[in-house]
Amino acid sequence: MSQAELVVRSALPALDPENPVDLFVAKGRVLGLHPAGAYPAPEGAKVHDAQGLVLLPGLTDVHAHLREPGQEWKETIATGLAAAAKGGFVNVFCMANTDPVNDKASVTQFMLDKALATHPRGPRLFPVGALTVGLDGKELAPLEELKAAGCRAFSNDGRPVADSELFRRAMEYASDLGVPVIDHCEDPFLAPHAGINEGAVSARLGLRGAPTAGEAIQVARDCLLAQYLGVPVHLAHISCRQSVEIIRRAKAQGAPVTAETCPHYLALTEEACEGYDTAAKVNPPLRTKDDQLALLAALEDGTIDALATDHAPHAAHEKETPFDEAPNGISGFETALSVTWELAQRGDLSTRALVSAWCVRPAEIFGLPLNRFQEGDPADFLLFDPKARWKVTPQALVSKGKNTPLTGRELTGVVRACFVAGKNVL
Amino acid sequence: MSWPHKDLLDVTQLAKADALAILNAAASFQEINSRPVKKVPILKGKSVVLFFAEASTRTKTSFDVAGKRLSADTFALQKAGSSLSKGESLKDTVLTLQAMAPDAIVMRHNASGAAAFIAQRLDCAVINAGDGWHAHPTQALLDAFTLTRRWGSLEGRTVLILGDIAHSRVARSNIHLLRLLGANVRLCGPRTLLPHAVGALGVPVFSNLDEAVRGVDAVMCLRLQLERQQAGLLPDLREYSRRFGMNQARLAKAARNAVVLHPGPINRGLEIASDLADAPESLILDQVASGVAVRMALLHLYITRKEPKE
Ligand SMILES: [Zn+2]
């Protein structure tokens, strides 16, 4: 056995905070997790005092928008990964709706080069390749080429494939390559990118809303195809009860579907759009309290497997317009863990479900190495101060995207250290 | 008089006393409009920008006449031919307007919430002349004024709002204001032209016009955008007029002396039968006259509010 190079002292395991532990790390991997003080730190080992801090496996975000290439004024891979690290993410999947679209190896390679140049030690970047050329939903992108270049999933996120035949073929072709497909579920006719739920608030404000059925119809299609073909599909940013119920039924019948939701759907409702607040404009839109309760229950029972941020940074001037004209999206990396941690503190979500949804299931679904704190696991972990309070302000965020409806809110919990393969990247 | 509001963005900002104060002021301005010389100097030296980012002849003309009768200087800024058509952002337009230092801006815009957006960024009074599907407070006030002139008070009266409720800022503002002033409101229109969460508007909804009209004191017809048919919200327009067109036979089922209103411009024979539009029960031209008086009252209240107190 190799000698520990790093010892993290007296951390509180998220699932067993009564019993502080020491974490021993060597060569980027976990050597062992022991009761605090059980073993001395070997000579020469770096000791990191984690008194009062919670120890969590590193978070994996399977759904983010980093905007580079093409929209660097919103975010760059450098600023995006810095924000991700600050949020506790060790793995980040970036969507293909860049400019140019990530539908060829050169774009994938450019992204990976940028990540390596700016964040050589992590967080790790996993480009998501476009499912169709130009995200146009007309012909399949060169999926094998994209896989070879380093894409770890395929998705038409942002411009979902309406053509069910084409989507079926995409699922089949991707499954041959062993690469998962992520679908943004939205019937583009029924849920026209409205950015606000069709409901009481949209009726009052005089805005065209997106009905929950527009999402659920596409969720149903994907579940039916997954079951019929025996091919997995991962459903992105699920926002409503109807979708949850369809996924639950499909899973019970053995359909190979997995799903994610985002912190903002758990913490906010359509009321956040009152006053035409464009910071709360997101696609799918913020829904109702009832949808929130369904999503929380679904995370708890595993119907929804994972959490993801759908980090979607925009420049201030782009959101400073009338609601209809503003782009959809919330900047999410840096508030994600605090928001969900608070839900767990309030008892709306168990810590077990939180750890599973942020750390375990995303890695399992996308075949990434997973840290269960057993010998040989990657030393991907974070130290989280569960008592620290911070205020969400544009200055407090390192992402270029300051667009969050949580601006001005006090949140609980700060990531003090984010270790990727044994190195603190914060 | 002291006036607590900087802007008129939506009737929901107004207390009942505010609304009644506006109607009272309008009554005195209505009198000016019947004089041989229809001009008073009370806003002399004041400037009013008419910023119409969406086409409108009637409302713009009404505000223009109202401003001129109060001796204000009015300036029109329209979308066509202005920098607006070159993709300038609304924020930049607002900053340009600010630099012109107007006393009031009257704004029409196709985006819901646009009036609130500019009001937050401007020091002068902003009067919303219609924003998207959201609000049209001056239309609601002129409708209430028209009905008040007819009835004395709206207390206990029942008004049916008929037609395309979903896409109507006129309906949204009227539902609120009429109820604020003591009237009962009903809605009627095809399901495709009602907001999905119509219950959130808090008034009874009918799908059958013959039932909806029973016993009402006024029917407020809304203008139908003819594109709604192409958008798949309606079958042919003939069917619409058969189901939801207002006519004499239907008005006969309403209360005695019931009246009809329409914010104009009318699609004759579609929302309202041509003969009914011209009948004594029609208040359509009264609405136009009321519009000038109400807008005079509003310009006066919102502009003079900023006068330094002696
Ligand atoms: Zn998406």
XYZ file of C-alpha atoms and ligand atoms in Angstrom:
737
model
C 0.000 0.000 0.000
C 1.269 3.433 -0.897
C 1.813 6.127 1.667
C -0.773 8.883 2.135
C 0.179 12.168 0.512
C -2.829 14.029 1.856
C -4.806 13.608 5.035
C -8.093 15.424 5.511
C -8.678 15.650 9.229
C -11.948 15.523 11.145
C -14.442 15.955 8.331
C -18.112 15.156 8.881
C -19.420 12.565 6.415
C -22.596 13.927 4.857
C -24.537 10.766 5.640
C -23.092 10.238 9.117
C -22.204 13.661 10.484
C -22.064 12.430 14.072
C -18.877 10.500 13.400
C -15.964 12.633 12.133
C -13.497 10.919 9.843
C -9.997 11.285 8.456
C -9.592 10.779 4.725
C -6.279 9.444 3.433
C -5.361 10.144 -0.180
C -2.463 9.042 -2.379
C -1.795 9.494 -6.102
C -5.161 11.053 -6.687
C -7.022 8.151 -5.152
C -8.666 7.331 -1.886
C -6.522 5.214 0.397
C -9.015 4.917 3.185
C -11.567 6.588 5.371
C -11.068 6.119 9.098
C -12.578 7.395 12.347
C -11.015 10.751 13.176
C -7.709 10.362 14.975
C -7.489 6.590 14.471
C -4.228 6.849 12.539
C -1.507 9.457 12.529
C -0.690 11.311 9.337
C 2.477 9.884 7.832
C 5.494 12.115 7.765
C 5.537 14.449 4.799
C 1.804 14.149 4.156
C -0.123 17.343 3.650
C -2.759 17.753 6.366
C -5.971 19.560 5.592
C -7.972 20.467 8.679
C -11.661 19.953 7.976
C -13.019 20.549 11.453
C -16.745 21.344 11.224
C -16.852 20.792 7.465
C -19.046 18.263 5.697
C -17.346 15.725 3.440
C -19.143 14.928 0.210
C -18.114 13.048 -2.922
C -17.510 15.530 -5.743
C -20.607 16.675 -7.587
C -21.237 15.797 -11.220
C -23.248 18.213 -13.345
C -24.523 16.470 -16.435
C -26.189 19.552 -17.876
C -24.519 22.936 -18.260
C -24.005 25.568 -20.919
C -20.509 27.047 -21.091
C -21.100 29.204 -24.204
C -17.641 28.757 -25.690
C -17.030 28.772 -28.614
C -19.056 31.670 -29.904
C -20.713 33.419 -26.989
C -17.784 34.206 -24.783
C -19.437 37.367 -23.492
C -21.856 35.129 -21.614
C -19.300 32.644 -20.277
C -16.073 30.933 -21.272
C -14.877 27.466 -20.528
C -12.381 29.084 -18.142
C -14.964 31.105 -16.188
C -17.511 28.324 -16.371
C -15.218 25.715 -14.900
C -14.072 28.157 -12.214
C -17.704 28.702 -11.244
C -18.321 24.963 -11.330
C -15.397 24.335 -8.964
C -16.754 26.970 -6.626
C -20.051 25.109 -6.664
C -18.387 21.793 -5.772
C -18.509 20.190 -9.225
C -15.720 17.861 -10.243
C -17.312 16.759 -13.536
C -19.171 19.067 -15.912
C -21.047 18.139 -19.070
C -21.355 21.034 -21.496
C -24.173 21.172 -23.993
C -23.646 21.420 -27.737
C -25.561 24.631 -28.460
C -22.438 26.708 -28.904
C -21.573 28.689 -32.027
C -20.460 26.748 -33.972
C -22.525 23.884 -32.653
C -20.554 20.963 -31.252
C -21.421 18.664 -34.127
C -17.901 17.883 -35.334
C -14.685 16.633 -33.823
C -12.880 19.948 -34.222
C -15.345 21.703 -31.928
C -15.166 18.965 -29.312
C -11.376 19.082 -29.494
C -11.398 22.873 -29.121
C -13.492 22.576 -25.958
C -11.259 19.932 -24.453
C -8.151 21.947 -25.315
C -9.596 25.025 -23.630
C -10.469 23.050 -20.537
C -7.038 21.521 -20.357
C -5.330 24.869 -20.875
C -7.323 26.728 -18.261
C -8.123 23.976 -15.740
C -5.455 21.282 -16.136
C -6.286 19.831 -12.729
C -10.050 20.001 -13.076
C -12.962 20.205 -12.887
C -13.118 17.771 -15.784
C -15.030 18.791 -18.871
C -17.222 16.300 -20.747
C -18.527 17.742 -24.001
C -21.989 16.655 -25.084
C -22.158 16.258 -28.842
C -25.057 17.419 -30.955
C -27.480 14.672 -31.872
C -28.275 16.288 -35.217
C -26.250 18.487 -37.534
C -26.433 22.097 -36.407
C -29.059 21.006 -33.843
C -31.452 21.424 -36.758
C -33.296 18.187 -36.059
C -32.995 17.097 -39.692
C -30.022 14.730 -40.027
C -27.878 12.823 -37.577
C -24.576 14.361 -36.558
C -21.429 12.211 -37.042
C -21.861 10.529 -33.697
C -18.938 8.136 -33.951
C -16.577 10.974 -34.860
C -17.887 12.963 -31.886
C -17.434 10.028 -29.569
C -13.903 9.492 -30.783
C -13.150 13.175 -30.173
C -14.296 12.867 -26.577
C -18.041 13.485 -26.399
C -19.527 11.563 -23.505
C -23.203 12.005 -24.384
C -25.358 13.318 -27.221
C -28.176 15.794 -27.010
C -30.159 18.281 -29.028
C -30.690 20.286 -25.853
C -32.227 23.655 -26.473
C -33.697 22.550 -29.793
C -35.373 19.227 -29.060
C -35.996 16.795 -31.915
C -39.695 16.931 -32.745
C -39.491 14.229 -35.402
C -40.078 10.993 -33.480
C -38.691 8.802 -36.264
C -35.443 10.736 -36.350
C -35.237 10.674 -32.566
C -35.737 6.921 -32.581
C -32.919 6.454 -35.092
C -30.672 8.720 -33.066
C -31.299 6.639 -29.951
C -30.552 3.418 -31.823
C -27.386 4.717 -33.440
C -26.065 6.185 -30.202
C -26.769 2.969 -28.329
C -24.589 1.099 -30.835
C -21.781 3.399 -29.804
C -22.587 2.962 -26.130
C -23.060 6.694 -25.651
C -26.095 7.936 -23.727
C -28.650 10.313 -25.239
C -29.953 13.215 -23.187
C -33.282 14.659 -24.281
C -34.730 18.055 -23.555
C -38.403 17.140 -23.521
C -40.508 19.778 -25.164
C -43.141 19.553 -27.840
C -42.108 22.645 -29.772
C -45.671 23.286 -30.901
C -47.305 22.887 -27.523
C -44.568 24.396 -25.374
C -43.158 27.193 -27.446
C -40.076 28.269 -25.469
C -42.268 30.523 -23.433
C -40.110 30.782 -20.315
C -43.158 31.001 -18.081
C -45.581 28.329 -16.977
C -49.055 28.463 -18.473
C -51.027 29.203 -15.346
C -52.278 31.853 -13.002
C -49.248 34.108 -13.263
C -49.056 34.029 -17.053
C -52.810 34.705 -17.214
C -52.426 37.780 -15.032
C -49.288 39.098 -16.675
C -50.625 38.581 -20.171
C -47.792 36.325 -21.280
C -47.939 33.230 -23.410
C -47.160 30.291 -21.152
C -45.815 26.795 -21.729
C -48.168 24.081 -20.446
C -46.787 21.166 -18.467
C -48.342 18.872 -21.071
C -45.869 20.170 -23.645
C -43.076 18.615 -21.604
C -44.964 15.522 -20.510
C -45.955 14.535 -24.048
C -42.324 14.370 -25.049
C -41.422 12.555 -21.831
C -44.060 9.952 -22.696
C -42.719 9.604 -26.234
C -39.198 9.069 -24.991
C -40.293 6.540 -22.376
C -42.273 4.599 -24.956
C -39.358 4.573 -27.390
C -36.891 3.546 -24.691
C -39.073 0.627 -23.735
C -39.876 -0.385 -27.285
C -36.257 -0.261 -28.413
C -34.688 -1.386 -25.158
C -32.390 1.608 -25.513
C -31.693 4.011 -22.652
C -32.528 7.676 -22.682
C -31.806 10.325 -20.065
C -34.474 12.990 -19.629
C -33.149 16.452 -18.886
C -34.408 19.061 -16.439
C -37.802 17.574 -15.595
C -40.052 20.287 -14.187
C -43.529 18.978 -13.485
C -45.716 16.367 -11.816
C -47.128 15.001 -15.064
C -43.649 14.103 -16.298
C -42.769 12.519 -12.965
C -45.820 10.297 -13.073
C -45.061 9.122 -16.583
C -41.434 8.366 -15.701
C -42.474 6.484 -12.572
C -44.845 4.308 -14.575
C -42.297 3.712 -17.312
C -39.619 2.681 -14.843
C -42.032 0.331 -13.117
C -42.566 -1.311 -16.506
C -38.845 -1.652 -17.030
C -38.203 1.151 -19.491
C -34.502 2.081 -19.399
C -35.060 5.748 -18.647
C -33.268 8.002 -16.230
C -34.069 11.596 -15.391
C -32.781 14.739 -13.776
C -34.256 17.918 -12.353
C -32.657 21.206 -11.326
C -32.428 23.104 -8.039
C -34.511 26.006 -9.338
C -37.524 23.781 -9.930
C -37.286 22.673 -6.306
C -36.751 26.085 -4.768
C -38.888 28.438 -6.873
C -42.319 28.584 -8.451
C -43.933 30.521 -11.291
C -44.489 33.374 -8.830
C -40.808 34.219 -9.251
C -41.794 35.668 -12.652
C -44.071 38.300 -11.067
C -43.076 41.786 -12.064
C -41.764 40.350 -15.354
C -38.538 39.273 -13.655
C -36.502 37.992 -16.579
C -33.985 36.395 -14.189
C -36.690 33.797 -13.502
C -37.250 33.112 -17.193
C -36.020 29.586 -17.853
C -36.940 26.716 -20.152
C -38.731 24.595 -19.038
C -40.351 27.292 -16.928
C -40.686 27.426 -13.177
C -43.906 25.625 -12.282
C -46.202 25.408 -9.259
C -45.938 24.263 -5.647
C -47.664 21.023 -6.609
C -45.036 20.297 -9.252
C -42.337 21.036 -6.710
C -43.759 18.514 -4.262
C -43.903 15.887 -7.005
C -40.264 16.516 -7.952
C -39.090 16.261 -4.340
C -40.951 13.002 -3.850
C -39.517 11.697 -7.112
C -35.964 12.472 -6.026
C -36.652 10.728 -2.763
C -37.938 7.524 -4.336
C -35.449 7.551 -7.206
C -37.958 8.195 -9.988
C -35.793 11.196 -10.717
C -32.238 9.979 -10.529
C -30.123 13.050 -10.636
C -29.793 16.745 -10.078
C -28.212 18.980 -12.701
C -27.815 22.729 -12.819
C -28.785 23.571 -16.419
C -26.320 26.403 -15.786
C -27.272 28.902 -18.502
C -25.329 32.131 -18.173
C -26.391 35.290 -19.994
C -25.013 38.822 -20.033
C -26.877 41.424 -17.988
C -27.975 43.449 -20.995
C -29.523 40.382 -22.593
C -31.833 39.874 -19.621
C -32.537 43.596 -19.274
C -35.416 43.590 -21.744
C -39.136 42.939 -21.672
C -39.907 39.383 -20.558
C -40.878 38.050 -23.984
C -37.627 39.188 -25.521
C -35.273 37.900 -22.821
C -33.318 34.662 -23.337
C -34.155 31.641 -21.179
C -31.743 30.539 -18.499
C -30.480 30.754 -14.949
C -26.843 30.840 -13.887
C -26.753 27.856 -11.574
C -23.342 26.417 -10.658
C -22.668 28.481 -7.585
C -26.061 28.339 -5.910
C -26.887 24.693 -6.686
C -25.515 22.995 -3.603
C -26.595 25.696 -1.156
C -30.145 25.622 -2.479
C -30.463 21.861 -2.286
C -28.640 21.712 1.049
C -31.211 24.107 2.490
C -33.980 21.828 1.222
C -32.328 18.955 3.055
C -31.969 21.033 6.215
C -35.661 21.852 6.072
C -36.482 18.172 5.659
C -37.901 18.602 2.141
C -35.242 16.256 0.823
C -33.163 13.632 2.600
C -29.393 13.989 2.653
C -29.215 10.493 1.222
C -31.272 11.563 -1.806
C -29.178 14.713 -2.148
C -25.888 12.795 -2.215
C -27.332 10.222 -4.568
C -28.681 12.857 -6.969
C -25.588 15.065 -7.072
C -22.748 12.616 -6.620
C -23.719 9.015 -7.274
C -26.377 8.632 -9.939
C -25.008 11.130 -12.490
C -21.666 9.354 -12.426
C -23.318 5.942 -12.676
C -25.603 6.905 -15.560
C -22.780 8.412 -17.593
C -20.160 5.847 -16.682
C -17.782 8.085 -14.767
C -15.517 6.903 -11.969
C -17.338 7.264 -8.715
C -16.021 8.106 -5.293
C -17.590 5.993 -2.579
C -14.572 6.645 -0.330
C -13.310 3.134 -0.819
C -9.714 2.293 -1.518
C -8.853 3.042 -5.119
C -11.782 5.409 -5.740
C -10.879 8.715 -7.358
C -10.156 11.314 -4.668
C -12.956 13.575 -5.921
C -14.554 15.201 -2.934
C -15.488 18.495 -1.434
C -15.508 20.124 1.955
C -18.630 22.107 2.626
C -19.186 24.547 5.443
C -22.810 23.888 6.362
C -23.158 26.888 8.661
C -21.626 29.677 6.579
C -24.154 32.103 5.145
C -23.595 34.081 1.987
C -25.562 36.541 -0.053
C -26.158 36.021 -3.754
C -24.892 39.138 -5.518
C -23.330 39.704 -8.928
C -19.992 40.286 -7.186
C -20.244 37.036 -5.247
C -20.519 34.953 -8.425
C -17.420 34.091 -10.428
C -19.478 32.955 -13.405
C -19.887 35.674 -16.028
C -23.601 34.906 -15.824
C -25.078 36.919 -12.976
C -28.576 35.957 -14.076
C -30.281 34.311 -11.141
C -33.643 34.954 -9.520
C -31.905 34.285 -6.204
C -30.071 37.621 -6.362
C -30.298 39.285 -2.986
C -31.102 36.043 -1.161
C -29.052 34.757 1.753
C -28.086 31.132 1.261
C -26.596 28.623 3.657
C -23.476 26.617 2.949
C -20.195 27.367 1.231
C -17.847 24.995 -0.598
C -14.484 25.481 1.140
C -12.501 23.041 -0.961
C -13.165 21.061 -4.119
C -10.741 18.203 -4.723
C -10.363 16.616 -8.133
C -8.091 13.573 -8.084
C -6.651 14.647 -4.771
C -5.953 18.262 -5.736
C -7.919 21.201 -4.423
C -9.037 23.175 -7.477
C -10.563 26.074 -5.566
C -54.267 68.163 -6.392
C -51.874 65.708 -4.857
C -51.498 62.483 -6.806
C -49.667 59.526 -5.295
C -48.598 57.744 -8.483
C -45.648 58.508 -10.733
C -46.793 56.188 -13.527
C -49.963 54.607 -14.805
C -48.907 51.092 -15.742
C -51.981 49.101 -14.867
C -55.331 49.746 -13.211
C -54.269 47.348 -10.448
C -52.141 50.221 -9.115
C -55.205 52.334 -8.472
C -57.299 52.425 -5.333
C -61.013 52.915 -5.836
C -60.685 56.549 -4.742
C -57.958 57.086 -7.338
C -60.114 55.694 -10.099
C -63.068 57.839 -9.057
C -60.811 60.895 -8.918
C -59.725 60.251 -12.495
C -63.327 59.873 -13.638
C -64.276 63.105 -11.843
C -61.434 64.987 -13.423
C -62.406 63.564 -16.799
C -65.942 64.879 -16.342
C -64.637 68.425 -16.013
C -62.396 68.002 -19.060
C -65.309 66.594 -21.026
C -66.934 69.970 -20.537
C -63.954 71.702 -22.190
C -64.411 69.435 -25.161
C -67.868 70.803 -25.733
C -66.730 74.450 -25.831
C -66.258 76.296 -29.114
C -62.560 76.808 -28.279
C -61.382 73.464 -26.971
C -58.091 74.502 -25.482
C -56.858 75.417 -22.009
C -53.311 76.431 -21.056
C -52.795 74.169 -18.061
C -49.947 72.104 -19.533
C -48.330 74.951 -21.472
C -44.603 74.365 -21.802
C -44.911 70.668 -20.929
C -43.843 68.013 -23.370
C -45.394 64.633 -23.929
C -43.685 61.947 -25.983
C -46.024 59.545 -27.723
C -43.869 56.436 -28.017
C -45.786 53.900 -30.067
C -43.658 50.862 -30.749
C -46.755 49.079 -32.028
C -49.075 50.591 -34.607
C -52.108 52.405 -33.258
C -53.971 55.290 -34.795
C -56.868 55.681 -32.415
C -55.105 55.670 -29.092
C -52.242 57.782 -30.361
C -54.552 60.356 -31.884
C -56.627 60.424 -28.720
C -53.568 61.183 -26.583
C -52.311 63.684 -29.128
C -55.612 65.574 -29.088
C -55.761 65.366 -25.289
C -52.268 66.801 -24.944
C -52.877 69.602 -27.442
C -56.146 70.627 -25.784
C -54.161 71.123 -22.595
C -51.546 73.133 -24.563
C -48.793 70.561 -24.073
C -46.298 69.936 -26.863
C -46.660 66.405 -28.150
C -44.003 64.483 -30.057
C -44.548 61.182 -31.763
C -41.936 58.457 -31.895
C -43.018 55.497 -33.920
C -41.467 52.191 -34.639
C -41.360 52.511 -38.390
C -38.556 54.802 -39.473
C -37.080 55.117 -35.992
C -34.057 53.418 -34.552
C -36.506 50.916 -33.023
C -36.834 49.207 -36.354
C -33.049 48.874 -36.508
C -32.960 46.512 -33.563
C -32.101 49.015 -30.862
C -32.846 47.592 -27.458
C -35.706 49.002 -25.454
C -33.234 50.022 -22.776
C -31.263 52.165 -25.212
C -34.444 53.714 -26.529
C -35.390 54.580 -22.976
C -32.059 56.269 -22.361
C -32.537 58.286 -25.541
C -36.002 59.325 -24.418
C -34.660 60.287 -21.006
C -32.166 62.593 -22.649
C -35.035 64.510 -24.259
C -36.351 65.298 -20.761
C -40.058 64.921 -21.445
C -42.671 65.457 -18.741
C -44.553 62.322 -19.674
C -44.180 59.389 -22.003
C -47.198 57.621 -23.370
C -46.161 54.198 -24.478
C -47.610 51.408 -26.565
C -45.519 48.262 -26.937
C -46.087 44.706 -28.078
C -44.281 43.176 -25.075
C -46.220 42.589 -21.874
C -44.449 44.418 -19.069
C -42.725 46.902 -21.394
C -44.321 49.919 -19.710
C -43.141 48.798 -16.280
C -39.717 48.170 -17.764
C -39.315 51.742 -18.983
C -41.012 53.284 -15.951
C -38.381 51.763 -13.671
C -35.712 53.497 -15.706
C -37.254 56.927 -16.278
C -37.865 59.855 -13.965
C -40.825 61.250 -15.889
C -44.375 59.943 -15.782
C -45.023 56.873 -17.902
C -48.549 56.193 -19.072
C -49.151 52.759 -20.474
C -51.144 52.948 -23.672
C -51.177 49.171 -23.983
C -48.443 46.573 -23.398
C -48.716 43.220 -25.099
C -51.573 41.150 -23.736
C -51.101 42.660 -20.315
C -52.794 45.978 -19.615
C -54.539 48.901 -21.244
C -55.443 51.078 -18.279
C -56.528 54.170 -20.201
C -58.977 52.123 -22.262
C -60.447 50.620 -19.107
C -60.776 54.048 -17.547
C -62.501 55.476 -20.609
C -64.859 52.511 -20.700
C -65.688 53.013 -17.023
C -66.136 56.719 -17.661
C -68.490 56.047 -20.568
C -70.605 53.688 -18.451
C -70.575 56.027 -15.469
C -71.893 58.866 -17.647
C -74.673 56.558 -18.732
C -75.572 54.996 -15.401
C -74.290 57.397 -12.758
C -72.475 54.568 -11.009
C -71.256 51.079 -11.789
C -72.308 49.674 -8.415
C -74.319 46.496 -8.851
C -74.233 46.573 -12.656
C -73.233 43.512 -14.647
C -70.884 43.766 -17.603
C -70.165 40.956 -20.028
C -66.767 41.018 -21.728
C -67.048 39.101 -24.970
C -64.517 37.620 -27.347
C -60.773 37.110 -27.341
C -59.994 37.370 -23.637
C -56.681 35.497 -23.781
C -54.911 37.991 -25.996
C -56.669 41.093 -24.709
C -55.087 43.737 -22.557
C -58.417 45.578 -22.739
C -60.143 42.645 -21.046
C -57.510 42.235 -18.331
C -57.667 45.891 -17.365
C -61.442 46.097 -17.581
C -62.028 43.005 -15.463
C -60.097 44.619 -12.654
C -61.377 48.177 -12.928
C -65.056 47.360 -13.398
C -64.976 45.161 -10.310
C -63.085 47.796 -8.373
C -65.898 50.209 -9.158
C -68.555 47.786 -7.932
C -69.679 46.053 -11.118
C -70.025 42.316 -11.672
C -68.065 40.997 -14.600
C -68.640 37.942 -16.763
C -66.525 36.590 -19.564
C -67.608 34.799 -22.698
C -65.570 33.465 -25.579
C -64.440 30.232 -27.171
C -62.190 28.126 -24.962
C -59.321 28.713 -27.376
C -59.487 32.441 -26.707
C -59.609 32.192 -22.910
C -56.452 31.928 -20.831
C -55.937 28.318 -19.708
C -55.949 29.470 -16.081
C -58.983 31.685 -16.616
C -60.081 30.861 -13.085
C -57.177 32.994 -11.879
C -59.026 36.033 -13.204
C -61.730 35.442 -10.611
C -64.914 35.977 -12.628
C -67.546 33.641 -14.087
C -66.885 32.326 -17.576
C -69.458 31.292 -20.182
C -69.028 29.439 -23.436
C -72.582 30.111 -24.624
C -73.282 33.720 -25.485
C -77.061 33.398 -25.207
C -76.642 32.325 -21.598
C -73.877 34.804 -20.883
C -75.870 37.788 -22.052
C -78.899 37.072 -19.879
C -79.620 40.021 -17.620
C -76.416 41.946 -18.242
C -76.408 45.746 -18.322
C -73.606 46.065 -20.840
C -71.779 43.934 -23.358
C -68.214 44.894 -24.055
C -67.158 43.355 -27.356
C -63.448 42.890 -27.982
C -61.746 43.226 -31.299
C -60.911 39.899 -32.921
C -57.502 39.691 -34.560
C -58.258 37.978 -37.827
C -54.984 36.034 -37.667
C -56.396 33.967 -34.812
C -58.045 31.811 -37.439
C -54.759 31.036 -39.190
C -53.191 30.367 -35.790
C -55.605 27.477 -35.401
C -57.547 29.062 -32.570
C -60.774 29.314 -34.540
C -62.576 27.688 -37.421
C -63.819 30.116 -40.027
C -64.839 33.604 -39.030
C -68.421 33.026 -40.078
C -68.709 30.412 -37.358
C -67.189 32.829 -34.879
C -69.732 35.486 -35.671
C -72.564 32.959 -35.389
C -71.445 31.815 -31.949
C -69.977 34.981 -30.489
C -71.162 37.873 -32.637
C -73.273 40.442 -30.781
C -76.546 41.446 -32.368
C -79.960 42.903 -31.574
C -81.611 39.546 -30.941
C -79.027 38.649 -28.357
C -79.099 42.062 -26.763
C -82.844 41.572 -26.274
C -81.986 38.866 -23.724
C -79.951 41.321 -21.676
C -81.365 43.706 -19.084
C -83.624 46.532 -20.207
C -81.686 49.459 -21.640
C -78.554 47.382 -21.940
C -75.741 48.920 -23.950
C -72.867 47.687 -26.072
C -69.282 48.855 -26.198
C -66.344 48.143 -28.446
C -62.801 49.517 -28.136
C -62.473 49.763 -31.913
C -61.546 49.442 -34.606
C -64.592 47.266 -35.333
C -64.775 44.321 -37.679
C -68.375 45.049 -38.647
C -70.518 41.962 -38.829
C -67.932 39.867 -37.012
C -67.789 40.904 -33.360
C -70.882 43.052 -33.642
C -73.687 43.331 -36.168
C -73.408 46.479 -38.222
C -76.866 47.769 -37.320
C -76.208 47.284 -33.614
C -72.945 49.198 -33.867
C -74.901 52.190 -35.143
C -77.937 51.769 -32.863
C -78.747 53.996 -29.884
C -77.699 51.166 -27.566
C -74.177 51.457 -28.935
C -71.786 53.603 -26.926
C -68.930 53.175 -29.353
C -68.676 56.844 -30.332
C -69.194 57.927 -26.718
C -66.138 55.834 -25.915
C -64.075 57.791 -28.413
C -65.184 61.117 -26.945
C -64.636 59.828 -23.413
C -61.168 58.740 -24.432
C -60.000 62.285 -25.028
C -61.444 63.527 -21.722
C -59.987 60.670 -19.699
C -56.576 61.125 -21.306
C -56.688 64.863 -20.604
C -57.405 64.042 -16.973
C -54.539 61.558 -16.848
C -51.987 63.833 -18.493
C -52.998 66.583 -16.109
C -52.814 64.430 -12.981
C -49.566 62.686 -13.836
C -47.694 65.709 -15.188
C -48.686 68.321 -12.642
C -47.995 65.932 -9.810
C -44.330 66.798 -10.167
C -44.851 70.540 -9.849
C -42.965 71.907 -6.864
C -45.336 72.851 -4.078
C -45.600 76.588 -3.276
Zn -32.621 22.179 -22.087
